[in-house]
PDB file of C-alpha atoms and ligand atoms in Angstrom:
ATOM      1  CA  MET B   1      21.354  -1.537   2.667  1.00  0.00           C
ATOM      2  CA  ARG B   2      18.573  -4.108   2.325  1.00  0.00           C
ATOM      3  CA  VAL B   3      15.007  -2.800   2.249  1.00  0.00           C
ATOM      4  CA  ALA B   4      11.554  -4.322   2.782  1.00  0.00           C
ATOM      5  CA  ALA B   5       8.823  -2.605   0.747  1.00  0.00           C
ATOM      6  CA  ILE B   6       5.291  -2.927   2.103  1.00  0.00           C
ATOM      7  CA  TYR B   7       2.592  -1.290   0.011  1.00  0.00           C
ATOM      8  CA  ASP B   8      -1.205  -0.993   0.106  1.00  0.00           C
ATOM      9  CA  ILE B   9      -1.835  -2.290   3.630  1.00  0.00           C
ATOM     10  CA  HIS B  10      -5.446  -1.066   3.377  1.00  0.00           C
ATOM     11  CA  ALA B  11      -6.196  -1.424   7.071  1.00  0.00           C
ATOM     12  CA  ASN B  12      -5.757  -5.200   7.160  1.00  0.00           C
ATOM     13  CA  TYR B  13      -4.384  -5.760  10.655  1.00  0.00           C
ATOM     14  CA  SER B  14      -3.790  -9.519  10.438  1.00  0.00           C
ATOM     15  CA  ALA B  15      -1.893  -9.216   7.143  1.00  0.00           C
ATOM     16  CA  LEU B  16       0.268  -6.374   8.464  1.00  0.00           C
ATOM     17  CA  GLU B  17       1.105  -8.303  11.630  1.00  0.00           C
ATOM     18  CA  ALA B  18       2.144 -11.360   9.580  1.00  0.00           C
ATOM     19  CA  VAL B  19       4.362  -9.274   7.290  1.00  0.00           C
ATOM     20  CA  LEU B  20       6.018  -7.470  10.214  1.00  0.00           C
ATOM     21  CA  GLN B  21       6.843 -10.880  11.715  1.00  0.00           C
ATOM     22  CA  ALA B  22       8.326 -12.049   8.402  1.00  0.00           C
ATOM     23  CA  ILE B  23      10.351  -8.829   8.105  1.00  0.00           C
ATOM     24  CA  LYS B  24      11.878  -9.426  11.555  1.00  0.00           C
ATOM     25  CA  LYS B  25      13.351 -12.685  10.213  1.00  0.00           C
ATOM     26  CA  ALA B  26      14.442 -11.196   6.879  1.00  0.00           C
ATOM     27  CA  ASN B  27      17.443  -9.245   8.117  1.00  0.00           C
ATOM     28  CA  VAL B  28      16.586  -5.899   6.508  1.00  0.00           C
ATOM     29  CA  ASP B  29      18.032  -2.504   7.434  1.00  0.00           C
ATOM     30  CA  GLN B  30      15.062  -0.405   6.444  1.00  0.00           C
ATOM     31  CA  VAL B  31      11.312  -0.731   5.873  1.00  0.00           C
ATOM     32  CA  ILE B  32       9.441   1.495   3.461  1.00  0.00           C
ATOM     33  CA  VAL B  33       5.663   1.780   3.689  1.00  0.00           C
ATOM     34  CA  GLY B  34       4.423   2.676   0.221  1.00  0.00           C
ATOM     35  CA  GLY B  35       1.070   4.271   0.953  1.00  0.00           C
ATOM     36  CA  ASP B  36      -2.603   3.353   1.337  1.00  0.00           C
ATOM     37  CA  LEU B  37      -2.358   2.560   5.002  1.00  0.00           C
ATOM     38  CA  ALA B  38      -5.712   3.175   6.619  1.00  0.00           C
ATOM     39  CA  TRP B  39      -8.486   2.811   3.999  1.00  0.00           C
ATOM     40  CA  GLY B  40     -10.133  -0.487   4.869  1.00  0.00           C
ATOM     41  CA  PRO B  41     -11.793  -2.408   7.685  1.00  0.00           C
ATOM     42  CA  GLU B  42      -9.430  -1.839  10.667  1.00  0.00           C
ATOM     43  CA  PRO B  43      -7.926   1.632  10.207  1.00  0.00           C
ATOM     44  CA  ARG B  44      -7.399   2.453  13.877  1.00  0.00           C
ATOM     45  CA  GLN B  45      -5.736  -0.848  14.773  1.00  0.00           C
ATOM     46  CA  VAL B  46      -3.431  -0.606  11.767  1.00  0.00           C
ATOM     47  CA  MET B  47      -2.463   3.023  12.392  1.00  0.00           C
ATOM     48  CA  ASP B  48      -1.860   2.345  16.108  1.00  0.00           C
ATOM     49  CA  LEU B  49       0.497  -0.487  15.127  1.00  0.00           C
ATOM     50  CA  LEU B  50       2.287   1.538  12.426  1.00  0.00           C
ATOM     51  CA  MET B  51       2.751   4.491  14.765  1.00  0.00           C
ATOM     52  CA  ASP B  52       5.036   2.270  16.878  1.00  0.00           C
ATOM     53  CA  TYR B  53       7.400   2.466  13.903  1.00  0.00           C
ATOM     54  CA  LYS B  54       6.897   6.093  12.877  1.00  0.00           C
ATOM     55  CA  ASN B  55      10.508   7.005  13.639  1.00  0.00           C
ATOM     56  CA  ASP B  56      11.988   3.801  12.219  1.00  0.00           C
ATOM     57  CA  PHE B  57      10.168   3.134   8.954  1.00  0.00           C
ATOM     58  CA  ILE B  58      10.063   5.426   5.923  1.00  0.00           C
ATOM     59  CA  PHE B  59       6.523   6.292   4.822  1.00  0.00           C
ATOM     60  CA  ILE B  60       5.165   7.735   1.593  1.00  0.00           C
ATOM     61  CA  ARG B  61       1.588   8.832   1.019  1.00  0.00           C
ATOM     62  CA  GLY B  62      -0.897   6.952  -1.142  1.00  0.00           C
ATOM     63  CA  ASN B  63      -4.004   8.362  -2.794  1.00  0.00           C
ATOM     64  CA  VAL B  64      -6.325   7.019  -0.113  1.00  0.00           C
ATOM     65  CA  ASP B  65      -4.150   8.391   2.697  1.00  0.00           C
ATOM     66  CA  ARG B  66      -4.779  11.750   1.062  1.00  0.00           C
ATOM     67  CA  VAL B  67      -8.543  11.283   0.702  1.00  0.00           C
ATOM     68  CA  VAL B  68      -8.961   9.863   4.224  1.00  0.00           C
ATOM     69  CA  SER B  69      -6.855  12.540   5.901  1.00  0.00           C
ATOM     70  CA  TYR B  70      -8.655  15.360   4.041  1.00  0.00           C
ATOM     71  CA  ARG B  71     -12.045  13.627   4.524  1.00  0.00           C
ATOM     72  CA  TYR B  72     -13.003  13.708   0.839  1.00  0.00           C
ATOM     73  CA  GLY B  73     -16.669  12.942   0.269  1.00  0.00           C
ATOM     74  CA  LYS B  74     -19.255  13.027  -2.473  1.00  0.00           C
ATOM     75  CA  GLU B  75     -18.525  16.718  -3.174  1.00  0.00           C
ATOM     76  CA  LYS B  76     -15.292  15.462  -4.778  1.00  0.00           C
ATOM     77  CA  GLY B  77     -17.259  13.276  -7.173  1.00  0.00           C
ATOM     78  CA  LEU B  78     -16.636  10.073  -5.230  1.00  0.00           C
ATOM     79  CA  ASP B  79     -19.124   7.229  -5.393  1.00  0.00           C
ATOM     80  CA  ASP B  80     -21.227   6.313  -2.339  1.00  0.00           C
ATOM     81  CA  PHE B  81     -19.037   3.341  -1.370  1.00  0.00           C
ATOM     82  CA  THR B  82     -15.778   5.310  -1.395  1.00  0.00           C
ATOM     83  CA  ALA B  83     -17.235   8.422   0.246  1.00  0.00           C
ATOM     84  CA  LYS B  84     -18.834   6.424   3.074  1.00  0.00           C
ATOM     85  CA  LEU B  85     -15.690   4.449   3.746  1.00  0.00           C
ATOM     86  CA  ASN B  86     -13.490   7.584   3.656  1.00  0.00           C
ATOM     87  CA  GLN B  87     -15.735   9.252   6.188  1.00  0.00           C
ATOM     88  CA  TRP B  88     -15.787   6.222   8.470  1.00  0.00           C
ATOM     89  CA  CYS B  89     -12.018   5.663   8.257  1.00  0.00           C
ATOM     90  CA  SER B  90     -11.371   9.351   9.082  1.00  0.00           C
ATOM     91  CA  GLU B  91     -13.614   9.077  12.128  1.00  0.00           C
ATOM     92  CA  GLN B  92     -11.669   6.063  13.435  1.00  0.00           C
ATOM     93  CA  LEU B  93      -8.305   7.849  13.427  1.00  0.00           C
ATOM     94  CA  THR B  94      -6.913  10.267  15.978  1.00  0.00           C
ATOM     95  CA  GLU B  95      -6.134  13.858  14.958  1.00  0.00           C
ATOM     96  CA  GLU B  96      -2.461  13.010  15.279  1.00  0.00           C
ATOM     97  CA  GLN B  97      -2.808  10.038  12.926  1.00  0.00           C
ATOM     98  CA  LEU B  98      -4.711  12.148  10.366  1.00  0.00           C
ATOM     99  CA  ARG B  99      -2.010  14.813  10.556  1.00  0.00           C
ATOM    100  CA  PHE B 100       0.669  12.158  10.133  1.00  0.00           C
ATOM    101  CA  LEU B 101      -0.979  10.889   6.919  1.00  0.00           C
ATOM    102  CA  LYS B 102      -1.489  14.418   5.551  1.00  0.00           C
ATOM    103  CA  ARG B 103       2.155  15.341   5.930  1.00  0.00           C
ATOM    104  CA  LEU B 104       3.725  12.285   4.316  1.00  0.00           C
ATOM    105  CA  PRO B 105       5.883  12.861   1.228  1.00  0.00           C
ATOM    106  CA  GLU B 106       4.756  11.475  -2.129  1.00  0.00           C
ATOM    107  CA  LYS B 107       8.064   9.867  -3.012  1.00  0.00           C
ATOM    108  CA  THR B 108      11.446   8.920  -1.650  1.00  0.00           C
ATOM    109  CA  ILE B 109      14.768   7.754  -3.091  1.00  0.00           C
ATOM    110  CA  LEU B 110      17.017   5.183  -1.402  1.00  0.00           C
ATOM    111  CA  ASN B 111      20.444   3.949  -2.347  1.00  0.00           C
ATOM    112  CA  ILE B 112      20.300   0.159  -2.092  1.00  0.00           C
ATOM    113  CA  ASP B 113      23.184  -2.335  -2.169  1.00  0.00           C
ATOM    114  CA  GLY B 114      23.543  -3.945  -5.565  1.00  0.00           C
ATOM    115  CA  LEU B 115      20.739  -1.888  -7.093  1.00  0.00           C
ATOM    116  CA  GLY B 116      21.821   1.753  -6.795  1.00  0.00           C
ATOM    117  CA  GLU B 117      19.284   4.557  -6.459  1.00  0.00           C
ATOM    118  CA  VAL B 118      15.696   3.353  -6.289  1.00  0.00           C
ATOM    119  CA  LEU B 119      12.660   5.656  -6.593  1.00  0.00           C
ATOM    120  CA  PHE B 120       9.635   4.753  -4.455  1.00  0.00           C
ATOM    121  CA  VAL B 121       6.223   6.184  -5.397  1.00  0.00           C
ATOM    122  CA  HIS B 122       2.639   5.051  -4.758  1.00  0.00           C
ATOM    123  CA  GLY B 123       0.973   5.270  -8.187  1.00  0.00           C
ATOM    124  CA  SER B 124       3.247   6.516 -10.954  1.00  0.00           C
ATOM    125  CA  PRO B 125       6.160   8.979 -10.645  1.00  0.00           C
ATOM    126  CA  ARG B 126       3.795  11.785 -11.661  1.00  0.00           C
ATOM    127  CA  SER B 127       0.618  10.972  -9.701  1.00  0.00           C
ATOM    128  CA  ASP B 128      -0.486   8.978  -6.656  1.00  0.00           C
ATOM    129  CA  GLU B 129      -3.594   7.879  -8.594  1.00  0.00           C
ATOM    130  CA  GLU B 130      -2.045   6.951 -11.907  1.00  0.00           C
ATOM    131  CA  ALA B 131      -1.788   3.193 -12.321  1.00  0.00           C
ATOM    132  CA  ILE B 132       1.136   1.279 -13.748  1.00  0.00           C
ATOM    133  CA  ARG B 133      -0.512  -2.102 -14.143  1.00  0.00           C
ATOM    134  CA  ILE B 134       0.991  -5.469 -14.846  1.00  0.00           C
ATOM    135  CA  ASN B 135      -0.395  -5.088 -18.384  1.00  0.00           C
ATOM    136  CA  THR B 136      -0.108  -1.317 -18.996  1.00  0.00           C
ATOM    137  CA  THR B 137       1.559  -0.933 -22.378  1.00  0.00           C
ATOM    138  CA  GLU B 138       5.111   0.375 -22.645  1.00  0.00           C
ATOM    139  CA  LYS B 139       3.793   3.184 -24.825  1.00  0.00           C
ATOM    140  CA  GLU B 140       1.487   4.298 -21.974  1.00  0.00           C
ATOM    141  CA  ILE B 141       4.210   3.927 -19.342  1.00  0.00           C
ATOM    142  CA  ARG B 142       6.900   5.933 -21.185  1.00  0.00           C
ATOM    143  CA  PRO B 143       5.454   9.425 -20.495  1.00  0.00           C
ATOM    144  CA  MET B 144       4.885   8.466 -16.832  1.00  0.00           C
ATOM    145  CA  ILE B 145       8.565   7.701 -16.252  1.00  0.00           C
ATOM    146  CA  GLU B 146      10.364  10.017 -18.686  1.00  0.00           C
ATOM    147  CA  SER B 147      11.506  12.453 -15.977  1.00  0.00           C
ATOM    148  CA  VAL B 148      12.915   9.713 -13.711  1.00  0.00           C
ATOM    149  CA  SER B 149      16.696   9.414 -13.510  1.00  0.00           C
ATOM    150  CA  GLN B 150      16.813   6.303 -11.282  1.00  0.00           C
ATOM    151  CA  ASN B 151      17.030   2.900 -12.987  1.00  0.00           C
ATOM    152  CA  ILE B 152      14.569   1.201 -10.646  1.00  0.00           C
ATOM    153  CA  ILE B 153      11.060   2.420  -9.767  1.00  0.00           C
ATOM    154  CA  VAL B 154       8.925   0.806  -7.064  1.00  0.00           C
ATOM    155  CA  CYS B 155       5.200   1.542  -7.304  1.00  0.00           C
ATOM    156  CA  GLY B 156       1.999   0.131  -5.839  1.00  0.00           C
ATOM    157  CA  HIS B 157      -1.673   1.100  -6.088  1.00  0.00           C
ATOM    158  CA  THR B 158      -2.816  -1.720  -8.400  1.00  0.00           C
ATOM    159  CA  HIS B 159      -2.436  -4.567  -5.881  1.00  0.00           C
ATOM    160  CA  ILE B 160      -0.814  -7.073  -8.234  1.00  0.00           C
ATOM    161  CA  GLN B 161       2.861  -8.017  -7.852  1.00  0.00           C
ATOM    162  CA  PHE B 162       5.135  -7.637 -10.844  1.00  0.00           C
ATOM    163  CA  ASP B 163       8.713  -7.091 -11.926  1.00  0.00           C
ATOM    164  CA  ARG B 164       8.898  -5.514 -15.413  1.00  0.00           C
ATOM    165  CA  ILE B 165      11.460  -3.913 -17.660  1.00  0.00           C
ATOM    166  CA  VAL B 166      10.415  -0.873 -19.700  1.00  0.00           C
ATOM    167  CA  ASP B 167      13.249   0.523 -21.835  1.00  0.00           C
ATOM    168  CA  ASP B 168      16.132   1.108 -19.402  1.00  0.00           C
ATOM    169  CA  LYS B 169      13.965   1.024 -16.263  1.00  0.00           C
ATOM    170  CA  ARG B 170      13.050  -1.872 -14.014  1.00  0.00           C
ATOM    171  CA  ILE B 171       9.600  -1.340 -12.478  1.00  0.00           C
ATOM    172  CA  ILE B 172       8.585  -3.315  -9.404  1.00  0.00           C
ATOM    173  CA  ASN B 173       5.195  -3.602  -7.743  1.00  0.00           C
ATOM    174  CA  PRO B 174       5.512  -5.389  -4.372  1.00  0.00           C
ATOM    175  CA  GLY B 175       1.760  -6.137  -4.472  1.00  0.00           C
ATOM    176  CA  SER B 176      -0.669  -5.384  -1.664  1.00  0.00           C
ATOM    177  CA  VAL B 177      -0.184  -6.384   1.961  1.00  0.00           C
ATOM    178  CA  GLY B 178      -3.861  -6.123   2.783  1.00  0.00           C
ATOM    179  CA  LEU B 179      -6.074  -6.247  -0.335  1.00  0.00           C
ATOM    180  CA  GLN B 180      -4.261  -8.623  -2.574  1.00  0.00           C
ATOM    181  CA  SER B 181      -5.260  -9.714  -6.054  1.00  0.00           C
ATOM    182  CA  ARG B 182      -3.912 -12.855  -7.732  1.00  0.00           C
ATOM    183  CA  ALA B 183      -2.282 -14.017  -4.457  1.00  0.00           C
ATOM    184  CA  ASN B 184      -3.246 -16.004  -1.388  1.00  0.00           C
ATOM    185  CA  GLY B 185      -1.370 -14.070   1.259  1.00  0.00           C
ATOM    186  CA  ALA B 186       0.109 -10.698   2.094  1.00  0.00           C
ATOM    187  CA  CYS B 187       2.382  -9.443  -0.700  1.00  0.00           C
ATOM    188  CA  TRP B 188       5.571  -7.412  -0.249  1.00  0.00           C
ATOM    189  CA  ALA B 189       9.155  -7.311  -1.514  1.00  0.00           C
ATOM    190  CA  ILE B 190      12.789  -7.225  -0.423  1.00  0.00           C
ATOM    191  CA  LEU B 191      15.252  -5.058  -2.354  1.00  0.00           C
ATOM    192  CA  GLY B 192      18.997  -5.479  -2.092  1.00  0.00           C
ATOM    193  CA  PRO B 193      21.129  -6.930  -3.466  1.00  0.00           C
ATOM    194  CA  ASP B 194      18.481  -8.791  -5.521  1.00  0.00           C
ATOM    195  CA  ILE B 195      14.771  -8.136  -5.811  1.00  0.00           C
ATOM    196  CA  GLU B 196      12.580 -10.756  -4.152  1.00  0.00           C
ATOM    197  CA  LEU B 197       8.792 -10.699  -4.435  1.00  0.00           C
ATOM    198  CA  LYS B 198       7.296 -12.258  -1.289  1.00  0.00           C
ATOM    199  CA  VAL B 199       3.893 -13.679  -0.347  1.00  0.00           C
ATOM    200  CA  THR B 200       3.346 -14.250   3.381  1.00  0.00           C
ATOM    201  CA  PRO B 201       0.355 -16.405   4.312  1.00  0.00           C
ATOM    202  CA  TYR B 202      -1.845 -15.173   7.155  1.00  0.00           C
ATOM    203  CA  ASP B 203      -5.007 -16.380   8.822  1.00  0.00           C
ATOM    204  CA  THR B 204      -7.616 -14.941   6.453  1.00  0.00           C
ATOM    205  CA  LYS B 205     -10.379 -16.854   8.203  1.00  0.00           C
ATOM    206  CA  GLU B 206      -9.598 -15.269  11.568  1.00  0.00           C
ATOM    207  CA  ALA B 207      -9.302 -11.821   9.945  1.00  0.00           C
ATOM    208  CA  SER B 208     -12.681 -12.226   8.223  1.00  0.00           C
ATOM    209  CA  VAL B 209     -14.449 -13.430  11.355  1.00  0.00           C
ATOM    210  CA  ARG B 210     -13.101 -10.487  13.362  1.00  0.00           C
ATOM    211  CA  ILE B 211     -14.177  -7.964  10.724  1.00  0.00           C
ATOM    212  CA  LEU B 212     -17.654  -9.448  10.447  1.00  0.00           C
ATOM    213  CA  LYS B 213     -18.097  -8.853  14.201  1.00  0.00           C
ATOM    214  CA  SER B 214     -17.065  -5.181  13.832  1.00  0.00           C
ATOM    215  CA  ASN B 215     -19.036  -2.125  12.725  1.00  0.00           C
ATOM    216  CA  THR B 216     -16.991  -1.608   9.536  1.00  0.00           C
ATOM    217  CA  PRO B 217     -19.100  -0.448   6.581  1.00  0.00           C
ATOM    218  CA  TYR B 218     -19.158  -3.056   3.777  1.00  0.00           C
ATOM    219  CA  LYS B 219     -17.554  -5.603   6.126  1.00  0.00           C
ATOM    220  CA  GLU B 220     -19.006  -8.487   4.092  1.00  0.00           C
ATOM    221  CA  ASP B 221     -17.141  -7.238   1.003  1.00  0.00           C
ATOM    222  CA  PHE B 222     -13.814  -7.089   2.841  1.00  0.00           C
ATOM    223  CA  ALA B 223     -14.306 -10.498   4.465  1.00  0.00           C
ATOM    224  CA  ASP B 224     -15.124 -11.986   1.083  1.00  0.00           C
ATOM    225  CA  HIS B 225     -12.071 -10.340  -0.507  1.00  0.00           C
ATOM    226  CA  TYR B 226      -9.790 -11.873   2.151  1.00  0.00           C
ATOM    227  CA  LEU B 227     -11.248 -15.339   1.716  1.00  0.00           C
ATOM    228  CA  ASN B 228     -11.425 -15.170  -2.083  1.00  0.00           C
ATOM    229  CA  PRO B 229      -8.806 -12.734  -3.455  1.00  0.00           C
ATOM    230  CA  PRO B 230      -9.974 -11.551  -6.878  1.00  0.00           C
ATOM    231  CA  TYR B 231      -7.950 -12.061 -10.026  1.00  0.00           C
ATOM    232  CA  GLU B 232      -7.954  -8.389 -11.006  1.00  0.00           C
ATOM    233  CA  GLY B 233      -6.772  -5.411  -8.942  1.00  0.00           C
ATOM    234  CA  PRO B 234      -8.451  -2.003  -8.524  1.00  0.00           C
TER     235      PRO B 234
HETATM  236 MN1   MN J 301      -3.717   3.390  -4.028  1.00  0.00          MN
END
């Protein structure tokens, strides 16, 4: 089996469309969506598109899928920006889409040709909010992965692609499809039999112009992020 891993779409419709096109040409058997689907500027368009694949792709839940589907606000200690965007994203989605996000599992394991069993999580194996960053020290990572029996762990959440070895584990972050850092394009990965980190260019100008015409809160921030991806992730 050969698998495409697409993480942290963050409601970027143009980036998702470009990656789905690239996946069609990549000859994969399975697609795994690694969480953080709908928190961003075009949640409804992105969820409508992903729902076409709800029986074909494998989905796991990210931290913002949880906060959007449960409509977390300031009562949970969130800042104004996050609370307002959560609320708005929730309002854009249908009840069925919110239910879909709520019910997603937090992890999945796939047996991949040439790689063996691979564990897919959103943050770390013990939390959807815990970050394994490109520069998190091995000492910090060890307790996060000590209960994992698989040799390969795929995680997201920090929006920067990497391929690291920590002790006897290989840890992969496919990067972010929709809110990338340190990359000019939509980031994802193919697993099996090798591990390939991919960057698919998309029309960031068109995406920005469309968002700026919408009623998305903080649309200027998203448009700017697309045009000028930051060096650091969240
Ligand atoms: Mn996340």
